[in-house]
Coordinates of C-alpha atoms in Angstrom, one line a residue:
Chain C
X10 CA -5.6 74.5 -44.8
X11 CA -3.3 75.5 -47.8
X12 CA -4.0 79.2 -47.4
X13 CA -2.5 79.4 -43.8
X14 CA 0.3 77.5 -45.4
X15 CA 0.9 80.5 -48.2
X16 CA 0.4 82.9 -45.4
X17 CA 3.2 81.1 -43.4
X18 CA 5.9 81.3 -46.4
X19 CA 4.7 84.8 -46.9
X20 CA 5.2 85.7 -43.3
X21 CA 8.5 84.2 -43.7
X22 CA 9.5 86.1 -46.8
X23 CA 8.3 88.9 -44.8
X24 CA 10.5 88.4 -41.9
X25 CA 13.5 87.8 -43.9
X26 CA 13.1 90.9 -45.6
X27 CA 13.1 92.8 -42.3
X28 CA 16.2 90.8 -40.9
X29 CA 18.1 91.8 -43.9
X30 CA 17.2 95.4 -43.8
X31 CA 18.4 95.5 -40.4
X32 CA 21.8 93.5 -41.0
X33 CA 22.4 95.8 -44.2
X34 CA 22.1 99.0 -41.8
X35 CA 24.9 97.1 -39.5
X36 CA 27.0 97.0 -42.7
X37 CA 26.8 93.1 -42.7
X38 CA 28.1 91.4 -45.7
X39 CA 26.4 89.3 -48.2
X40 CA 26.6 86.1 -45.7
X41 CA 25.9 88.1 -42.6
X42 CA 22.7 89.7 -43.9
X43 CA 21.6 86.3 -45.3
X44 CA 22.0 84.7 -42.0
X45 CA 20.1 87.7 -40.0
X46 CA 17.1 87.3 -42.6
X47 CA 17.2 83.3 -42.0
X48 CA 17.4 83.7 -38.1
X49 CA 14.5 86.4 -38.4
X50 CA 12.5 84.2 -40.4
X51 CA 12.8 80.7 -38.9
X52 CA 14.6 81.2 -35.5
X53 CA 11.4 81.3 -33.6
X54 CA 9.9 78.3 -35.1
X55 CA 13.1 76.4 -34.4
X56 CA 13.4 77.2 -30.8
X57 CA 9.8 76.1 -30.5
X58 CA 10.6 72.8 -32.5
X59 CA 13.7 72.4 -30.0
X60 CA 11.6 73.0 -27.1
X61 CA 8.9 70.5 -28.1
X62 CA 11.3 68.0 -29.2
X63 CA 10.1 68.3 -33.1
X64 CA 13.1 66.8 -34.8
X65 CA 14.7 67.6 -37.2
X66 CA 13.6 71.2 -37.1
X67 CA 10.5 71.9 -39.4
X68 CA 12.4 74.1 -42.2
X69 CA 15.0 71.5 -42.7
X70 CA 12.6 69.3 -44.4
X71 CA 10.6 71.8 -46.2
X72 CA 12.5 73.4 -49.2
X73 CA 9.7 76.3 -49.6
X74 CA 10.7 77.7 -46.3
X75 CA 14.4 78.1 -47.6
X76 CA 13.0 79.7 -51.0
X77 CA 10.7 82.0 -49.0
X78 CA 13.7 83.2 -47.2
X79 CA 16.0 83.6 -50.5
X80 CA 13.1 85.6 -51.9
X81 CA 13.1 87.9 -49.3
X82 CA 16.8 88.2 -49.5
X83 CA 16.7 89.2 -52.8
X84 CA 13.8 91.6 -52.4
X85 CA 15.5 93.7 -49.6
X86 CA 18.6 93.6 -51.8
X87 CA 17.3 94.4 -55.1
X88 CA 14.4 97.0 -54.1
X89 CA 16.3 98.2 -51.3
X90 CA 15.4 101.7 -51.0
X91 CA 11.9 101.0 -52.2
X92 CA 11.3 98.4 -49.6
X93 CA 12.6 101.1 -47.0
X94 CA 10.3 103.9 -47.8
X95 CA 7.5 101.4 -48.0
X96 CA 7.8 101.4 -44.1
X97 CA 4.2 101.1 -43.3
X98 CA 3.2 98.3 -45.9
X99 CA 6.4 96.4 -44.1
X100 CA 4.9 96.9 -40.6
X101 CA 1.1 95.7 -42.1
X102 CA 2.8 92.3 -43.4
X103 CA 5.2 91.9 -40.5
X104 CA 1.8 92.0 -38.1
X105 CA 0.0 89.8 -40.5
X106 CA 3.2 87.7 -39.9
X107 CA 3.3 87.3 -36.2
X108 CA -0.4 86.4 -36.6
X109 CA 0.3 83.9 -38.7
X110 CA 3.2 82.2 -36.5
X111 CA 1.5 82.4 -33.4
X112 CA -1.1 80.5 -34.6
X113 CA 0.6 78.0 -36.5
X114 CA 3.1 77.8 -33.7
X115 CA 0.1 77.0 -31.5
X116 CA -1.1 74.4 -33.7
X117 CA 2.0 72.5 -33.9
X118 CA 2.7 72.4 -30.2
X119 CA -0.8 70.6 -30.0
X120 CA 0.0 67.9 -32.5
X121 CA 2.7 67.0 -29.6
X122 CA 0.3 66.4 -26.9
X123 CA 1.5 69.5 -24.7
X124 CA -0.8 71.2 -22.1
X125 CA -3.1 74.5 -23.5
X126 CA -0.5 76.9 -21.5
X127 CA 2.2 75.5 -23.1
X128 CA 0.9 75.4 -26.5
X129 CA 0.1 79.1 -26.1
X130 CA 3.6 79.9 -25.0
X131 CA 4.9 77.8 -28.0
X132 CA 2.8 79.9 -30.3
X133 CA 4.1 83.2 -28.5
X134 CA 7.6 82.1 -28.8
X135 CA 7.4 81.0 -32.5
X136 CA 6.1 84.5 -33.4
X137 CA 8.9 86.7 -31.0
X138 CA 11.6 85.0 -30.8
X139 CA 13.2 85.0 -34.6
X140 CA 13.4 88.9 -33.4
X141 CA 14.8 88.1 -30.5
X142 CA 17.8 86.1 -32.1
X143 CA 18.1 88.5 -34.6
X144 CA 18.4 91.2 -32.0
X145 CA 21.1 88.9 -29.7
X146 CA 23.3 88.3 -32.9
X147 CA 23.2 92.1 -33.6
X148 CA 24.3 92.9 -30.2
X149 CA 21.2 94.5 -29.4
X150 CA 18.8 94.4 -26.1
X151 CA 15.7 92.7 -28.0
X152 CA 13.1 95.1 -28.9
X153 CA 10.0 93.0 -27.8
X154 CA 11.6 93.2 -24.3
X155 CA 10.9 97.1 -24.0
X156 CA 8.7 98.7 -26.9
X157 CA 5.4 98.4 -27.5
X158 CA 2.9 95.6 -27.4
X159 CA 3.8 92.6 -29.6
X160 CA 4.3 89.4 -27.7
X161 CA 1.4 90.0 -25.5
X162 CA -0.4 90.8 -28.8
X163 CA 0.3 87.0 -29.9
X164 CA -0.6 86.0 -26.5
X165 CA -4.2 87.6 -26.7
X166 CA -4.6 86.1 -30.0
X167 CA -3.5 82.5 -29.1
X168 CA -5.9 82.6 -26.0
X169 CA -8.8 83.6 -28.2
X170 CA -7.6 80.8 -30.6
X171 CA -7.9 78.3 -27.7
X172 CA -11.0 79.5 -26.3
X173 CA -12.8 79.5 -29.6
X174 CA -11.8 76.1 -30.4
X175 CA -13.9 75.0 -27.5
X176 CA -16.8 76.8 -29.1
X177 CA -16.9 77.0 -32.7
X178 CA -16.3 73.8 -34.8
X179 CA -15.3 75.7 -37.8
X180 CA -11.5 76.2 -37.6
X181 CA -10.8 78.6 -40.8
X182 CA -13.1 80.9 -38.6
X183 CA -11.0 80.1 -35.4
X184 CA -7.7 80.7 -37.0
X185 CA -9.1 84.1 -38.8
X186 CA -10.6 85.6 -36.3
X187 CA -7.4 84.9 -33.6
X188 CA -5.1 86.1 -36.4
X189 CA -7.0 89.1 -36.8
X190 CA -7.0 89.7 -33.0
X191 CA -3.5 89.4 -32.9
X192 CA -3.1 92.0 -35.9
X193 CA -5.9 94.6 -34.2
X194 CA -4.1 94.6 -30.9
X195 CA -0.7 95.1 -32.3
X196 CA -1.7 97.6 -35.0
X197 CA -3.6 99.6 -32.4
X198 CA -1.0 99.6 -29.6
X199 CA 1.5 100.8 -32.3
X200 CA -0.6 103.7 -33.4
X201 CA -1.4 104.8 -29.8
X202 CA 1.7 104.2 -28.3
X203 CA 0.2 101.6 -25.9
X204 CA 3.2 100.2 -23.6
X205 CA 3.2 97.5 -20.9
X206 CA 5.5 99.6 -18.7
X207 CA 4.4 100.4 -15.3
X208 CA 4.8 103.7 -14.0
X209 CA 5.8 102.7 -10.5
X210 CA 9.0 101.6 -12.1
X211 CA 9.9 104.9 -14.0
X212 CA 12.3 106.3 -11.5
X213 CA 14.1 103.0 -11.3
X214 CA 17.7 103.1 -12.6
X215 CA 17.6 102.5 -16.2
X216 CA 20.2 102.6 -18.9
X217 CA 21.0 106.6 -18.9
X218 CA 19.9 107.5 -15.4
X219 CA 19.1 111.0 -16.8
X220 CA 16.7 109.8 -19.3
X221 CA 13.8 110.5 -17.0
Chain N
X6 CA 12.8 62.4 -2.6
X7 CA 10.0 65.0 -2.4
X8 CA 11.7 67.6 -0.5
X9 CA 14.3 68.0 -3.4
X10 CA 11.7 68.5 -5.9
X11 CA 10.2 71.1 -3.5
X12 CA 13.7 72.7 -3.3
X13 CA 13.8 72.8 -6.8
X14 CA 10.5 74.8 -7.3
X15 CA 11.7 77.1 -4.5
X16 CA 15.0 77.9 -6.4
X17 CA 13.0 78.0 -9.6
X18 CA 11.0 81.0 -7.9
X19 CA 14.2 82.7 -6.5
X20 CA 16.0 82.5 -9.7
X21 CA 12.9 84.0 -11.4
X22 CA 12.7 86.9 -8.9
X23 CA 16.2 87.8 -9.4
X24 CA 15.8 87.8 -13.1
X25 CA 12.7 89.8 -13.0
X26 CA 14.6 92.3 -10.6
X27 CA 17.6 92.7 -13.1
X28 CA 14.9 93.1 -16.3
X29 CA 13.1 95.9 -14.1
X30 CA 16.4 97.4 -13.4
X31 CA 17.0 97.7 -17.2
X32 CA 13.4 98.9 -17.7
X33 CA 12.2 96.0 -19.4
X34 CA 8.3 95.9 -19.6
X35 CA 5.9 93.3 -18.5
X36 CA 6.6 91.1 -20.9
X37 CA 10.4 91.7 -21.2
X38 CA 10.6 91.2 -17.6
X39 CA 8.3 88.2 -17.4
X40 CA 10.9 86.2 -20.3
X41 CA 13.8 87.4 -18.3
X42 CA 12.5 85.8 -15.3
X43 CA 11.4 82.7 -17.4
X44 CA 14.7 82.3 -18.7
X45 CA 16.7 82.9 -15.8
X46 CA 14.7 80.3 -13.9
X47 CA 14.4 77.5 -16.4
X48 CA 17.3 78.3 -19.0
X49 CA 20.1 76.3 -17.8
X50 CA 17.7 73.2 -17.2
X51 CA 16.6 73.8 -20.7
X52 CA 20.0 73.6 -22.2
X53 CA 20.7 70.8 -20.5
X54 CA 17.6 69.1 -21.8
X55 CA 18.6 70.0 -25.3
X56 CA 22.0 68.8 -25.2
X57 CA 21.3 65.1 -23.5
X58 CA 18.1 65.0 -25.9
X59 CA 15.4 65.0 -23.0
X60 CA 12.1 66.0 -25.4
X61 CA 10.2 67.6 -24.6
X62 CA 12.1 70.0 -22.3
X63 CA 11.3 69.5 -18.9
X64 CA 9.3 72.2 -17.7
X65 CA 6.8 71.8 -20.6
X66 CA 5.5 69.1 -19.1
X67 CA 5.3 70.2 -15.2
X68 CA 2.8 73.0 -14.5
X69 CA 4.4 73.4 -11.2
X70 CA 7.7 74.9 -12.7
X71 CA 5.5 77.5 -14.8
X72 CA 3.3 78.2 -11.4
X73 CA 6.8 79.1 -9.6
X74 CA 8.0 81.3 -12.1
X75 CA 5.1 83.2 -12.0
X76 CA 4.6 83.3 -8.1
X77 CA 8.4 84.7 -8.4
X78 CA 7.3 87.3 -11.2
X79 CA 4.6 88.5 -8.9
X80 CA 6.6 88.5 -5.6
X81 CA 9.4 90.8 -7.8
X82 CA 6.5 93.2 -8.7
X83 CA 4.5 93.6 -5.6
X84 CA 7.4 93.7 -3.1
X85 CA 9.6 95.4 -5.5
X86 CA 11.4 97.6 -2.8
X87 CA 11.1 95.0 0.1
X88 CA 13.3 92.2 -2.1
X89 CA 15.5 95.0 -3.4
X90 CA 16.3 95.6 0.4
X91 CA 16.8 91.8 1.4
X92 CA 20.0 91.5 -0.8
X93 CA 21.4 89.4 1.6
X94 CA 18.8 86.8 1.9
X95 CA 18.3 86.6 -2.1
X96 CA 22.2 86.0 -2.1
X97 CA 21.5 83.2 0.0
X98 CA 18.4 82.0 -1.4
X99 CA 20.1 81.9 -4.9
X100 CA 23.2 80.2 -3.5
X101 CA 20.9 77.3 -2.2
X102 CA 19.2 77.4 -5.6
X103 CA 22.6 76.6 -7.4
X104 CA 23.2 74.0 -5.1
X105 CA 19.7 72.3 -5.6
X106 CA 20.0 72.9 -9.6
X107 CA 23.3 71.2 -10.0
X108 CA 22.8 67.9 -8.3
X109 CA 19.4 67.7 -10.1
X110 CA 20.9 68.6 -13.1
X111 CA 23.5 65.7 -12.5
X112 CA 20.7 63.2 -11.7
X113 CA 18.7 63.8 -14.6
X114 CA 21.8 63.8 -17.1
X115 CA 22.5 60.2 -15.2
X116 CA 19.5 58.8 -16.2
X117 CA 20.5 59.2 -19.8
X118 CA 23.5 57.0 -19.0
X119 CA 26.0 59.5 -20.1
X120 CA 29.4 59.4 -18.9
X121 CA 30.2 60.6 -15.4
X122 CA 32.5 63.6 -16.4
X123 CA 29.3 64.6 -18.9
X124 CA 26.8 64.3 -15.9
X125 CA 28.9 66.6 -13.9
X126 CA 29.2 69.2 -16.4
X127 CA 25.2 68.8 -17.2
X128 CA 24.7 69.7 -13.5
X129 CA 27.1 72.6 -13.7
X130 CA 25.2 73.8 -17.0
X131 CA 21.9 73.3 -15.3
X132 CA 22.9 75.6 -12.1
X133 CA 24.8 78.3 -14.4
X134 CA 23.4 78.6 -17.8
X135 CA 20.3 80.2 -16.8
X136 CA 22.1 83.3 -16.1
X137 CA 24.3 83.3 -18.9
X138 CA 21.3 83.1 -21.3
X139 CA 19.7 86.3 -19.0
X140 CA 23.0 88.2 -19.5
X141 CA 23.3 87.5 -23.2
X142 CA 19.7 88.6 -23.7
X143 CA 20.5 91.8 -21.6
X144 CA 23.1 92.5 -23.4
X145 CA 25.9 92.1 -20.8
X146 CA 28.9 89.7 -20.6
X147 CA 27.9 87.0 -19.0
X148 CA 28.8 87.5 -15.0
X149 CA 30.0 84.2 -14.1
X150 CA 32.7 84.6 -16.7
X151 CA 34.5 86.6 -14.7
X152 CA 33.3 87.5 -11.1
X153 CA 33.7 85.3 -8.0
X154 CA 33.5 81.7 -7.8
X155 CA 30.1 80.3 -9.0
X156 CA 30.4 77.9 -11.8
X157 CA 33.2 76.1 -9.9
X158 CA 31.5 75.6 -6.5
X159 CA 28.7 73.8 -8.5
X160 CA 31.4 71.7 -10.2
X161 CA 33.2 70.7 -6.8
X162 CA 29.5 70.1 -5.5
X163 CA 29.2 67.9 -8.2
X164 CA 32.3 66.0 -8.1
X165 CA 31.8 65.5 -4.3
X166 CA 28.3 64.0 -5.1
X167 CA 29.7 61.4 -7.8
X168 CA 32.4 60.3 -5.0
X169 CA 30.1 60.1 -2.4
X170 CA 27.9 58.2 -4.2
X171 CA 30.6 55.3 -4.6
X172 CA 31.0 55.3 -0.6
X173 CA 27.9 56.2 0.9
X174 CA 24.6 54.4 0.3
X175 CA 22.3 57.2 1.7
X176 CA 21.0 59.1 -1.2
X177 CA 19.8 61.8 1.2
X178 CA 23.0 62.3 2.6
X179 CA 25.0 62.4 -0.7
X180 CA 22.6 65.1 -1.7
X181 CA 22.7 67.0 1.2
X182 CA 26.3 67.1 1.8
X183 CA 27.0 68.1 -1.9
X184 CA 24.4 70.9 -1.8
X185 CA 26.2 72.1 1.3
X186 CA 29.3 72.2 -0.7
X187 CA 28.2 74.2 -3.3
X188 CA 26.8 76.7 -0.8
X189 CA 29.9 76.8 1.4
X190 CA 32.4 77.4 -1.2
X191 CA 29.9 79.9 -3.3
X192 CA 29.4 81.7 0.2
X193 CA 33.1 81.9 1.1
X194 CA 34.4 83.0 -2.0
X195 CA 31.8 85.7 -2.3
X196 CA 32.2 86.8 1.2
X197 CA 36.1 86.7 1.1
X198 CA 36.4 87.9 -2.6
X199 CA 38.1 84.7 -3.7
X200 CA 38.4 85.0 -7.6
X201 CA 39.6 82.5 -10.2
X202 CA 41.6 85.0 -12.0
X203 CA 45.4 84.3 -12.8
X204 CA 47.9 87.4 -11.8
X205 CA 49.7 86.4 -14.6
X206 CA 47.1 88.1 -16.8
X207 CA 46.7 90.9 -15.1
X208 CA 48.6 93.1 -17.6
X209 CA 46.3 91.8 -20.6
X210 CA 44.7 94.1 -22.6
X211 CA 41.3 94.1 -21.1
X212 CA 38.1 96.3 -21.5
X213 CA 39.3 99.4 -20.3
X214 CA 43.0 99.3 -21.0
X215 CA 43.6 101.9 -18.0
X216 CA 41.8 100.0 -15.5
X217 CA 45.3 98.4 -14.2
Chain H
X25 CA 38.6 57.3 -42.1
X26 CA 40.8 57.7 -39.3
X27 CA 42.6 60.9 -40.5
X28 CA 39.8 62.9 -40.6
X29 CA 38.8 62.0 -37.3
X30 CA 42.4 63.0 -36.0
X31 CA 41.9 66.2 -37.9
X32 CA 38.7 66.8 -36.2
X33 CA 40.1 66.5 -32.9
X34 CA 43.3 68.7 -33.9
X35 CA 40.9 71.4 -35.4
X36 CA 38.7 71.1 -32.2
X37 CA 41.9 71.6 -30.1
X38 CA 43.0 75.0 -32.2
X39 CA 39.2 76.2 -31.8
X40 CA 39.5 75.8 -28.0
X41 CA 42.8 77.5 -28.2
X42 CA 41.3 80.6 -30.2
X43 CA 38.6 81.0 -27.9
X44 CA 40.5 80.5 -24.6
X45 CA 43.1 83.6 -26.0
X46 CA 40.1 85.6 -26.9
X47 CA 38.3 85.1 -23.5
X48 CA 41.8 85.8 -21.6
X49 CA 42.2 89.0 -23.7
X50 CA 38.4 89.9 -22.3
X51 CA 39.9 89.2 -18.6
X52 CA 37.9 86.2 -17.9
X53 CA 38.5 84.1 -15.2
X54 CA 39.6 80.4 -15.4
X55 CA 36.0 79.3 -15.5
X56 CA 34.8 82.0 -18.2
X57 CA 38.1 81.0 -20.6
X58 CA 37.0 77.3 -20.3
X59 CA 33.9 77.7 -21.3
X60 CA 34.5 80.2 -24.1
X61 CA 37.0 77.5 -25.3
X62 CA 34.4 75.2 -25.1
X63 CA 32.1 76.6 -27.0
X64 CA 34.0 78.0 -29.7
X65 CA 35.4 74.3 -30.0
X66 CA 32.0 72.5 -30.0
X67 CA 29.4 75.3 -30.5
X68 CA 28.9 74.8 -34.3
X69 CA 28.5 71.2 -34.4
X70 CA 26.2 71.3 -31.2
X71 CA 24.0 73.4 -33.1
X72 CA 24.0 71.2 -35.8
X73 CA 23.4 68.4 -33.7
X74 CA 20.3 70.1 -32.4
X75 CA 19.0 71.2 -35.9
X76 CA 19.2 67.5 -37.0
X77 CA 18.0 65.9 -34.2
X78 CA 21.0 64.1 -33.4
X79 CA 20.7 63.2 -29.6
X80 CA 22.5 63.3 -27.3
X81 CA 24.6 66.0 -29.0
X82 CA 27.9 64.3 -30.4
X83 CA 30.7 65.5 -28.4
X84 CA 28.7 64.1 -25.1
X85 CA 29.6 60.5 -25.8
X86 CA 33.1 61.3 -27.0
X87 CA 35.6 61.4 -24.7
X88 CA 38.4 62.6 -27.0
X89 CA 36.5 65.8 -28.0
X90 CA 36.5 66.9 -24.0
X91 CA 40.3 66.1 -24.2
X92 CA 40.9 68.0 -26.9
X93 CA 39.4 71.0 -25.4
X94 CA 41.4 70.5 -22.1
X95 CA 44.5 70.1 -24.2
X96 CA 43.8 73.3 -26.0
X97 CA 43.0 75.0 -22.9
X98 CA 46.1 74.1 -21.2
X99 CA 48.1 74.9 -24.2
X100 CA 46.8 78.5 -24.2
X101 CA 47.4 79.0 -20.7
X102 CA 51.0 77.4 -20.7
X103 CA 52.3 78.9 -24.2
X104 CA 50.1 82.1 -23.8
X105 CA 53.0 84.3 -25.1
X106 CA 54.4 82.1 -27.4
X107 CA 51.0 81.1 -29.1
X108 CA 50.0 84.7 -29.6
X109 CA 53.0 85.4 -31.4
X110 CA 52.4 82.3 -33.7
X111 CA 49.4 84.4 -35.0
X112 CA 50.1 83.0 -38.9
X113 CA 50.1 79.6 -37.5
X114 CA 47.1 80.0 -35.6
X115 CA 45.7 81.4 -38.9
X116 CA 46.5 78.4 -40.8
X117 CA 45.6 76.0 -38.2
X118 CA 42.2 77.5 -37.7
X119 CA 41.6 77.6 -41.5
X120 CA 42.3 73.9 -42.0
X121 CA 39.8 73.5 -38.6
X122 CA 36.9 75.1 -40.6
X123 CA 37.7 72.9 -43.8
X124 CA 37.6 69.8 -41.6
X125 CA 34.5 70.9 -39.5
X126 CA 32.4 71.9 -42.8
X127 CA 33.0 68.2 -44.4
X128 CA 32.5 66.4 -41.2
X129 CA 29.5 68.3 -40.3
X130 CA 27.8 67.8 -44.0
X131 CA 28.7 64.0 -43.8
X132 CA 26.9 63.9 -40.6
X133 CA 23.8 65.7 -41.9
X134 CA 23.9 63.0 -44.8
X135 CA 23.5 60.0 -42.6
X136 CA 20.5 61.8 -41.6
X137 CA 19.0 61.8 -44.9
X138 CA 18.6 65.6 -45.1
X139 CA 18.4 67.3 -48.6
X140 CA 21.6 68.1 -49.9
X141 CA 21.3 71.7 -49.5
X142 CA 20.4 71.1 -46.1
X143 CA 23.7 69.2 -45.4
X144 CA 25.3 71.9 -47.1
X145 CA 23.8 74.5 -44.5
X146 CA 24.3 72.2 -41.9
X147 CA 28.4 71.8 -42.8
X148 CA 28.9 75.6 -42.8
X149 CA 26.8 75.9 -39.6
X150 CA 29.3 73.5 -37.8
X151 CA 32.2 75.5 -39.0
X152 CA 31.1 78.8 -38.5
X153 CA 28.6 78.8 -35.3
X154 CA 31.1 78.2 -32.6
X155 CA 32.5 81.4 -33.8
X156 CA 29.3 82.9 -33.6
X157 CA 28.1 81.7 -30.4
X158 CA 31.7 82.8 -28.7
X159 CA 31.1 86.1 -30.1
X160 CA 27.6 86.2 -28.8
X161 CA 28.7 85.1 -25.1
X162 CA 31.5 87.8 -25.2
X163 CA 29.1 90.6 -26.3
X164 CA 30.6 91.2 -29.6
X165 CA 29.0 91.4 -32.9
X166 CA 29.7 87.7 -34.8
X167 CA 32.9 88.4 -36.7
X168 CA 31.5 86.3 -39.9
X169 CA 29.0 88.7 -40.3
X170 CA 31.2 91.6 -41.5
X171 CA 34.8 90.8 -42.1
X172 CA 36.4 88.9 -45.0
X173 CA 35.2 85.8 -46.5
X174 CA 34.6 82.8 -44.3
X175 CA 31.2 81.0 -44.3
X176 CA 31.3 81.7 -47.7
X177 CA 34.7 79.6 -48.0
X178 CA 33.1 76.8 -46.3
X179 CA 30.1 77.1 -48.3
X180 CA 32.0 76.9 -51.5
X181 CA 34.0 73.8 -50.4
X182 CA 30.8 72.0 -49.1
X183 CA 29.3 72.6 -52.8
X184 CA 32.6 71.0 -54.3
X185 CA 32.2 68.1 -51.9
X186 CA 28.5 67.2 -53.0
X187 CA 29.3 67.9 -56.7
X188 CA 32.7 65.6 -56.6
X189 CA 30.8 62.5 -54.7
X190 CA 28.7 62.4 -58.0
X191 CA 31.8 61.9 -60.1
X192 CA 34.9 60.6 -58.2
X193 CA 34.1 57.3 -56.4
X194 CA 37.2 57.9 -54.2
X195 CA 35.9 59.5 -51.0
X196 CA 39.3 60.5 -49.6
X197 CA 39.9 62.4 -52.6
X198 CA 36.8 64.2 -52.5
X199 CA 37.1 65.1 -48.8
X200 CA 40.8 66.4 -49.4
X201 CA 39.9 68.4 -52.6
X202 CA 37.1 70.1 -50.8
X203 CA 38.8 70.7 -47.5
X204 CA 41.6 72.2 -49.6
X205 CA 39.2 74.7 -51.4
X206 CA 37.7 76.0 -47.8
X207 CA 41.3 76.4 -47.2
X208 CA 42.6 78.3 -50.2
X209 CA 39.5 80.3 -50.5
X210 CA 39.5 81.6 -47.0
X211 CA 43.5 82.1 -47.1
X212 CA 43.2 83.9 -50.6
X213 CA 40.5 86.1 -49.2
X214 CA 42.0 86.9 -45.9
X215 CA 45.6 87.8 -47.7
X216 CA 43.9 90.1 -50.3
X217 CA 41.6 91.6 -48.2
X218 CA 38.7 90.2 -50.1
X219 CA 35.4 91.1 -48.9
X220 CA 31.6 90.4 -49.7
X221 CA 30.5 93.7 -49.0
X222 CA 28.3 95.8 -51.6
X223 CA 29.7 98.9 -52.4
X224 CA 25.7 100.0 -53.4
X225 CA 25.4 100.2 -49.5
X226 CA 28.6 102.2 -48.3
X227 CA 26.4 105.0 -47.7
X228 CA 24.0 103.2 -45.6
X229 CA 24.0 104.4 -41.7
X230 CA 26.4 102.3 -40.1
X231 CA 27.6 102.1 -36.7
X232 CA 29.4 105.2 -36.4
X233 CA 27.6 107.5 -39.1
X234 CA 30.7 109.5 -39.6
X235 CA 32.9 106.5 -40.5
X236 CA 32.6 106.5 -44.1

């Protein structure tokens, strides 16, 4: 399936761009922004590979991923203001990216004969932990822990993919439908401000105490 | 030794509960609290497995650990206020947990033919680094770096275990005694406010400067 | 090449000292300072080993590295004030250290048949990510992302080493020249305040907004 490979490279570039943009905002230098772009793009897949024992970690052996990151890095710097203005486009690309990363991550884990629930987790980790590592390195509380539906969209897409595989023999259809699920759930939750916060805990002492 | 396996699962649940509680306090959502519960419970063992080259990482292959975490997650949410009130009980369970994690971590490392001092370190890492990763992900300075005797209790228990193995042929006794050492040292240090801070450095510029 | 092995141990001690000093300043206790010393010294090599699949991680099998760290730990505590006053010496030693770590890291990666650009990256990671992990654990934004030329000096040295290997058959010369490059670039950039910040982005919203 070449098309999913190309989507994966595309998602890698998009993730790199978003990482570099955030790092520029933090006034990191040329090296710092490159590292954050790298980590955002391949951090999730790297963690997955370490956990399942895929060695060496995937992107070390595939020059295209490194190239995709450098392209994203260059785009972020050269078209900085234009990219910033394209926030909506970036959001759509990013959302496409997490769908691809989820399904590819799940499929790679499946090659290692792990249980189905572990494969689903590895899909979610592939899609979400690049951003988590980026946030840790930039000294922020990871976004996905608090805002909107992000990991849950990946989780749902991964579950749908696993279920469809049992019933539908056309792999391309399974991949496309489950990626679409991730995209739609994430898009709708963002647009409608859906969250996974329980009201029950609204009066828990949070960061600011007074921000209730 | 089935009993230590069950204690391990019990400790995993307890660690998950404590992670989820902390994440709720930080107002993380349903996903964020689950991830923090997970990381707190299996983070130390995961780091140990990565370092010694145990692949895939242990909990990926054992459904019971994932189940134990979800039970802890459910308990934390359903009995939130009751668990909060049981602070003393949680502390005792947690202290039991780090004893179990230390000895199990040490024994797993020993299977990989590592030197004795490395095995001891792996025991300490198994018990302590789940909390460290939790603190990093929640943007806090890791607790064990500054407060009370925690890692040192694990270290002492691990050393006792190694020494006892040379003299006592009954494995169950060795495990129980060394786990008890961890428990007692941690309990006493907490109760009496023992620390490992050197007075010599009290006048070093710390966080607040004026907090001397 | 025994001399480079000894330099590596020396660099390990120096990195441990610098980590312990920073941890003391943060008022970490005896355990916390030891962990930070450890992580600063072997964190970069550990990450490299995990990424390339070297298992178990290098320092687990070599007692000398653990010894070197404990020597650094002892020096930092015993000669605390004297070491603090020797800031310039520490800087020179540290700069020597990153040169050694870069070239050794690159050579280890090369043994794993990775592409040349991957080996260069692994060299840079070996030298720089101990400090990154230290900064993450102490809740700081990693220094190398923002200040001075650090990773870039390692990168340049690694590239020079790879180029020289094609033309110069005397390995010792290649190692020494490329280490010297790292040293000189880092030293000059520090002395002259060279940075890799683009002026173009000076007006980007940074941390304080008003600090332009």
